[in-house]
Coordinates of C-alpha atoms in Angstrom, one line a residue:
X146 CA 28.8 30.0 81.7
X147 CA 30.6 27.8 79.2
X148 CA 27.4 25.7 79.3
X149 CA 25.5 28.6 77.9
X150 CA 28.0 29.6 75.4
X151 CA 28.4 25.6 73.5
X152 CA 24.6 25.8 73.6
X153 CA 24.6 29.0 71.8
X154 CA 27.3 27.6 69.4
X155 CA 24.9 24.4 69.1
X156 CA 22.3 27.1 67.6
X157 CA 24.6 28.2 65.3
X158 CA 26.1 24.8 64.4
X159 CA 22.5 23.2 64.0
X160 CA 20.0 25.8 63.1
X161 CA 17.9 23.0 61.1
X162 CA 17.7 21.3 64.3
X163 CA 15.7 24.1 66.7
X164 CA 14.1 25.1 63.2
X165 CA 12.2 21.4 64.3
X166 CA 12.1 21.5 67.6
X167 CA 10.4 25.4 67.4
X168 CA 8.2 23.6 64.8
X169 CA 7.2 20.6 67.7
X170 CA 6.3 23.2 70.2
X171 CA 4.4 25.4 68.0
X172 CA 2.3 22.7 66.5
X173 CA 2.1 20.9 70.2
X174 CA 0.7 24.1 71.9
X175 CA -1.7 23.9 69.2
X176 CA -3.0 20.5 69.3
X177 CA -2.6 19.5 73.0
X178 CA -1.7 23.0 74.8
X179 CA 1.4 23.9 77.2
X180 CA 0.8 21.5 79.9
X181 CA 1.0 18.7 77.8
X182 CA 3.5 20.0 75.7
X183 CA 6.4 20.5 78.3
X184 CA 5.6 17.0 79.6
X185 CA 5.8 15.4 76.3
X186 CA 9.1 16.8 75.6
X187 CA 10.6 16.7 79.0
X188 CA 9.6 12.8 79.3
X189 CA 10.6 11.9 75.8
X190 CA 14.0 13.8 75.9
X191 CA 15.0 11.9 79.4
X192 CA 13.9 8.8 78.1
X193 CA 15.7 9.5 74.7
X194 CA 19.1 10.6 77.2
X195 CA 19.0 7.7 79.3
X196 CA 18.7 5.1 76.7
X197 CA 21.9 6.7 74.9
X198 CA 24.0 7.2 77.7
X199 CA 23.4 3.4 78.1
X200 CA 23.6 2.4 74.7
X201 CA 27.0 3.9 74.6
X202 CA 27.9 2.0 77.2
X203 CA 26.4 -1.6 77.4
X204 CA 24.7 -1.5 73.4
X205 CA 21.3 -1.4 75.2
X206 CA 19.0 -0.3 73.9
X207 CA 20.3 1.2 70.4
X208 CA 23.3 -2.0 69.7
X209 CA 26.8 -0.4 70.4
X210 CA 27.6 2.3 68.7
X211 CA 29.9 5.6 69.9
X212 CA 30.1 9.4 69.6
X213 CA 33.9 10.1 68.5
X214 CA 33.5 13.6 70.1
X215 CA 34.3 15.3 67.1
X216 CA 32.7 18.5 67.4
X217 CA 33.1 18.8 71.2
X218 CA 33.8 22.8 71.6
X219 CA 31.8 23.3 68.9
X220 CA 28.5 21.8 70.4
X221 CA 26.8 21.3 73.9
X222 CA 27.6 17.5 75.0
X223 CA 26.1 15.8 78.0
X224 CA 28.3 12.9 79.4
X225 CA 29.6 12.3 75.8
X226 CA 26.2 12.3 73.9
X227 CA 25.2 15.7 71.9
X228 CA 22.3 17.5 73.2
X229 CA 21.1 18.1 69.1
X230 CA 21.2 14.8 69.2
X231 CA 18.5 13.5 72.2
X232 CA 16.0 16.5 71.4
X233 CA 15.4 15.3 68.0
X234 CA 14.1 12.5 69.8
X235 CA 11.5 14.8 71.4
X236 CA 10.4 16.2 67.7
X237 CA 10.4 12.8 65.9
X238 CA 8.1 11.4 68.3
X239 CA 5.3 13.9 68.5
X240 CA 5.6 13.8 64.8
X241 CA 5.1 10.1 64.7
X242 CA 2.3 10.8 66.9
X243 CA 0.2 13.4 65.0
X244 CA 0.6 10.6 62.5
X245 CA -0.3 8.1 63.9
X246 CA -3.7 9.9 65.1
X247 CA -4.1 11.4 61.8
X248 CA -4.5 7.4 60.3
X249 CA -6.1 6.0 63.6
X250 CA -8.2 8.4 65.3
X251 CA -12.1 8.8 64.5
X252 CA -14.0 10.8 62.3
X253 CA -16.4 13.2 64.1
X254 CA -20.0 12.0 62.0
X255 CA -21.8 14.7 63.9
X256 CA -20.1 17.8 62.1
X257 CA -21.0 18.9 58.7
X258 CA -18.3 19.6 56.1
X259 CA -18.0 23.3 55.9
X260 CA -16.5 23.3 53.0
X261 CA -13.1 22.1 53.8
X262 CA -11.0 20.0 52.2
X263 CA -10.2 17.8 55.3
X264 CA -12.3 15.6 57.4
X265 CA -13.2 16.1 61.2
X266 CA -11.3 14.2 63.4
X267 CA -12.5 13.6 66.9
X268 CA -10.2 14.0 69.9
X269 CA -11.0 12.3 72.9
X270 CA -8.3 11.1 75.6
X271 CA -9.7 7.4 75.0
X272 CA -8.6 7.5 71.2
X273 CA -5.5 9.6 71.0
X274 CA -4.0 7.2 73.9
X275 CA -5.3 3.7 72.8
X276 CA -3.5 0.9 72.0
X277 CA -3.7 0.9 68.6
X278 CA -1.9 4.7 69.0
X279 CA 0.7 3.7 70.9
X280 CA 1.7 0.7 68.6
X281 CA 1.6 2.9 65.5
X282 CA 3.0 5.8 67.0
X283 CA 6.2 3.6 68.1
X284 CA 6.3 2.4 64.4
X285 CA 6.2 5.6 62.7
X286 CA 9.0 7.0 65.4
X287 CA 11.6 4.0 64.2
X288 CA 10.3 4.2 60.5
X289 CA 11.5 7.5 60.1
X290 CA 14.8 6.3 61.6
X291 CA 15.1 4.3 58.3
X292 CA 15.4 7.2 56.1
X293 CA 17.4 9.2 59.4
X294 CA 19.9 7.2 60.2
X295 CA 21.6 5.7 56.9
X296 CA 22.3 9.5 55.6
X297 CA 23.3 10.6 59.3
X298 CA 26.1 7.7 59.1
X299 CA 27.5 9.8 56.3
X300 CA 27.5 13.4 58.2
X301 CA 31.4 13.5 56.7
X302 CA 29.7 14.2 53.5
X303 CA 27.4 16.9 54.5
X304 CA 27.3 19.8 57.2
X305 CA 26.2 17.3 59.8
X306 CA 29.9 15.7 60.3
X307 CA 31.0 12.2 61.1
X308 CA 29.9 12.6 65.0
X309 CA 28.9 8.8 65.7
X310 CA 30.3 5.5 64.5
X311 CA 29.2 1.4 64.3
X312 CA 31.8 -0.8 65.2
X313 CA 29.5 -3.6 63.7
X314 CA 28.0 -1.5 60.7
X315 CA 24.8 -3.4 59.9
X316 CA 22.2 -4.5 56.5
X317 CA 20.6 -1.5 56.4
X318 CA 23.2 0.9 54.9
X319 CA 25.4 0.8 57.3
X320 CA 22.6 0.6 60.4
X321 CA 22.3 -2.3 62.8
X322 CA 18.5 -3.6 63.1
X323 CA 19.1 -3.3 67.0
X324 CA 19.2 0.7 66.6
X325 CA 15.8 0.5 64.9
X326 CA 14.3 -1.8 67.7
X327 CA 16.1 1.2 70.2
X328 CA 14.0 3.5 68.4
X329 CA 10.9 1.7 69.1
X330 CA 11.7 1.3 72.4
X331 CA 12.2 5.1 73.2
X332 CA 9.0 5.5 71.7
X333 CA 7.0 2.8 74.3
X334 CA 8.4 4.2 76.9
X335 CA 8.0 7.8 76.6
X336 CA 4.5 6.7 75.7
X337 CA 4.1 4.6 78.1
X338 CA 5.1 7.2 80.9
X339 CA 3.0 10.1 78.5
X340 CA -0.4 8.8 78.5
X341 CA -1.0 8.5 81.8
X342 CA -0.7 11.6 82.5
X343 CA -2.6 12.7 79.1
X344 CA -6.0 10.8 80.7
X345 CA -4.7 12.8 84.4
X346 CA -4.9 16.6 83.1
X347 CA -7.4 18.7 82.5
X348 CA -9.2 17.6 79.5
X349 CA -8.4 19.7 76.4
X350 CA -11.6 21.3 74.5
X351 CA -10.4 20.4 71.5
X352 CA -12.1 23.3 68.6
X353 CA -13.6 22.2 65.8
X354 CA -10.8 22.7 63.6
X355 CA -8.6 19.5 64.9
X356 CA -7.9 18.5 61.6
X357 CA -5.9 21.2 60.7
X358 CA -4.3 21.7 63.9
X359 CA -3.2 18.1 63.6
X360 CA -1.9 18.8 60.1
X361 CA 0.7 21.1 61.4
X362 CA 2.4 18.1 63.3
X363 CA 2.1 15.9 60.5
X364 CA 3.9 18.4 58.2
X365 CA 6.8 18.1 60.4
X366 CA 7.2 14.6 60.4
X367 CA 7.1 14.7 56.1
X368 CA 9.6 17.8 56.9
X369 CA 12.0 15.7 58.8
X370 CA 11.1 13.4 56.2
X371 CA 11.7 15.5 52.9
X372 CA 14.9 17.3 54.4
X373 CA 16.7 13.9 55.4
X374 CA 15.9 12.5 51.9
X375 CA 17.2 16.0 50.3
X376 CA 20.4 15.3 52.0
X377 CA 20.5 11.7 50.4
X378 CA 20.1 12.5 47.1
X379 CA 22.2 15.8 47.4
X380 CA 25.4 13.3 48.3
X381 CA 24.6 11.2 45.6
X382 CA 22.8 8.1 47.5
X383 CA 20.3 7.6 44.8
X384 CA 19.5 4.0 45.7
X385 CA 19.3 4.9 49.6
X386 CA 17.2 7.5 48.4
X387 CA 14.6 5.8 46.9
X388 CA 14.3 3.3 49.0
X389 CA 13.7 5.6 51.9
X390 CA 11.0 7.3 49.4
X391 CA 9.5 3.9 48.3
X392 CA 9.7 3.3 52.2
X393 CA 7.2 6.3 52.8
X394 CA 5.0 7.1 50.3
X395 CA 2.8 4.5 50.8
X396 CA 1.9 5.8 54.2
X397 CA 1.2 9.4 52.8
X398 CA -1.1 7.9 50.4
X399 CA -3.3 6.1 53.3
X400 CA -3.3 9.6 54.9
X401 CA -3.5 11.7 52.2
X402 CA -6.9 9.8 50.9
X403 CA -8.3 9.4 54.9
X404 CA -7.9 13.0 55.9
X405 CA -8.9 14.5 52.6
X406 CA -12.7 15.4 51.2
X407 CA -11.7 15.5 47.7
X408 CA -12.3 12.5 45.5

């Protein structure tokens, strides 16, 4: 019973979080359908538990770093780690992933442009779980860290609180390289254990309208994105800002001008 009532306080503590995570399972269902979905997120929330517990405890794979246990009462807590916390794994990554397809996966050549303003993308198990994919996908999971992490550190200065601590603060604001390499690693291995079972299922009949069901995934990542820089400038990190802004907008240009018709 108390289980149930810190998750419910979670809700209430962290609405912006399960305002993501509903966004992941809507857009999921819609691109790659139940089946897939609950694996995805049950594989890539495991993954993301195990490697913090561990981190927590022997630096591997994130570099050492600790939850002070601030808000325990206030929020659900498994063996010392938040539960907000490892979710967010689950969203980030499918968002890196829609991503990742949306610059890597093929154009469909043998449907005409009805009129809309984004391309057809074709969605075969071969391309959405190549190599190529899987490399980018990892990328995109960590690169969003970079704009994450740094205003996280400072969750004293906003609603999120001062939950987690470095004892060996690193270059990038604050954040070790190793919990960037973590990040990647998370990614390869939920991946890793993912796509197998992707090429296993039933295949999906994916419609015709891909594009924009791929879109929906894709906002959330720049969601994530836009809310996490929002919080930077709004506590006065202009520079960190930026950055994480200079960081990024080169990738949404590559996208913006692939997926798009107009000229």
């Amino acid at each position: 019973m108390e289980h149930i009532v810190l998750f419910f306080k979670t809700i209430v503590l962290r609405p912006y979080v399960f305002i993501f995570l509903a966004a992941f399972l809507f857009s999921a269902v819609k691109l790659i359908g139940w089946p897939r979905t609950w694996r995805f997120w049950l594989i890539s929330w495991v993954t993301a538990f195990i490697c913090e517990f561990s981190s927590t405890r022997t630096g591997i794979p994130f570099g050492w770093y600790f939850y002070n246990g601030s808000t325990i009462g206030q929020e659900l807590y498994f063996f010392d780690v938040p539960f907000m916390d490892s979710i967010s794994f689950s969203f980030l990554l499918f968002a890196a992933y829609c991503v990742a397809l949306g610059l890597l996966l093929p154009f469909n050549a043998t449907l005409r442009n009805d009129g809309s303003i984004h391309k057809p993308l074709r969605f075969e198990v071969a391309a959405r779980t190549s190599w190529s994919v899987y490399g980018l996908t990892a990328f995109l999971f960590a690169f969003i860290d970079m704009v994450i992490d740094p205003v996280a550190l400072r969750g004293d200065r906003w609603f999120l609180g001062k939950i987690y601590y470095y004892p060996d603060p690193g270059w990038h604001f604050g954040v070790p390289f190793a919990n960037y390499v973590g990040w990647a690693v998370v990614g390869l291995i939920s991946l890793a254990l993912y796509f197998p079972l992707d090429r296993r299922l039933i295949p999906i009949a994916p419609p015709p309208v891909i594009t924009q069901r791929l879109l929906l995934g894709i906002g959330l990542y720049y969601g994530v994105l836009a809310f996490n820089l929002g919080m930077t400038f709004w506590i006065g990190e202009t520079f960190m800002g930026i950055s994480g802004l200079l960081m990024h907008l080169p990738v949404l240009i590559v996208l913006t001008t692939r997926l798009s018709t107009l000229r």
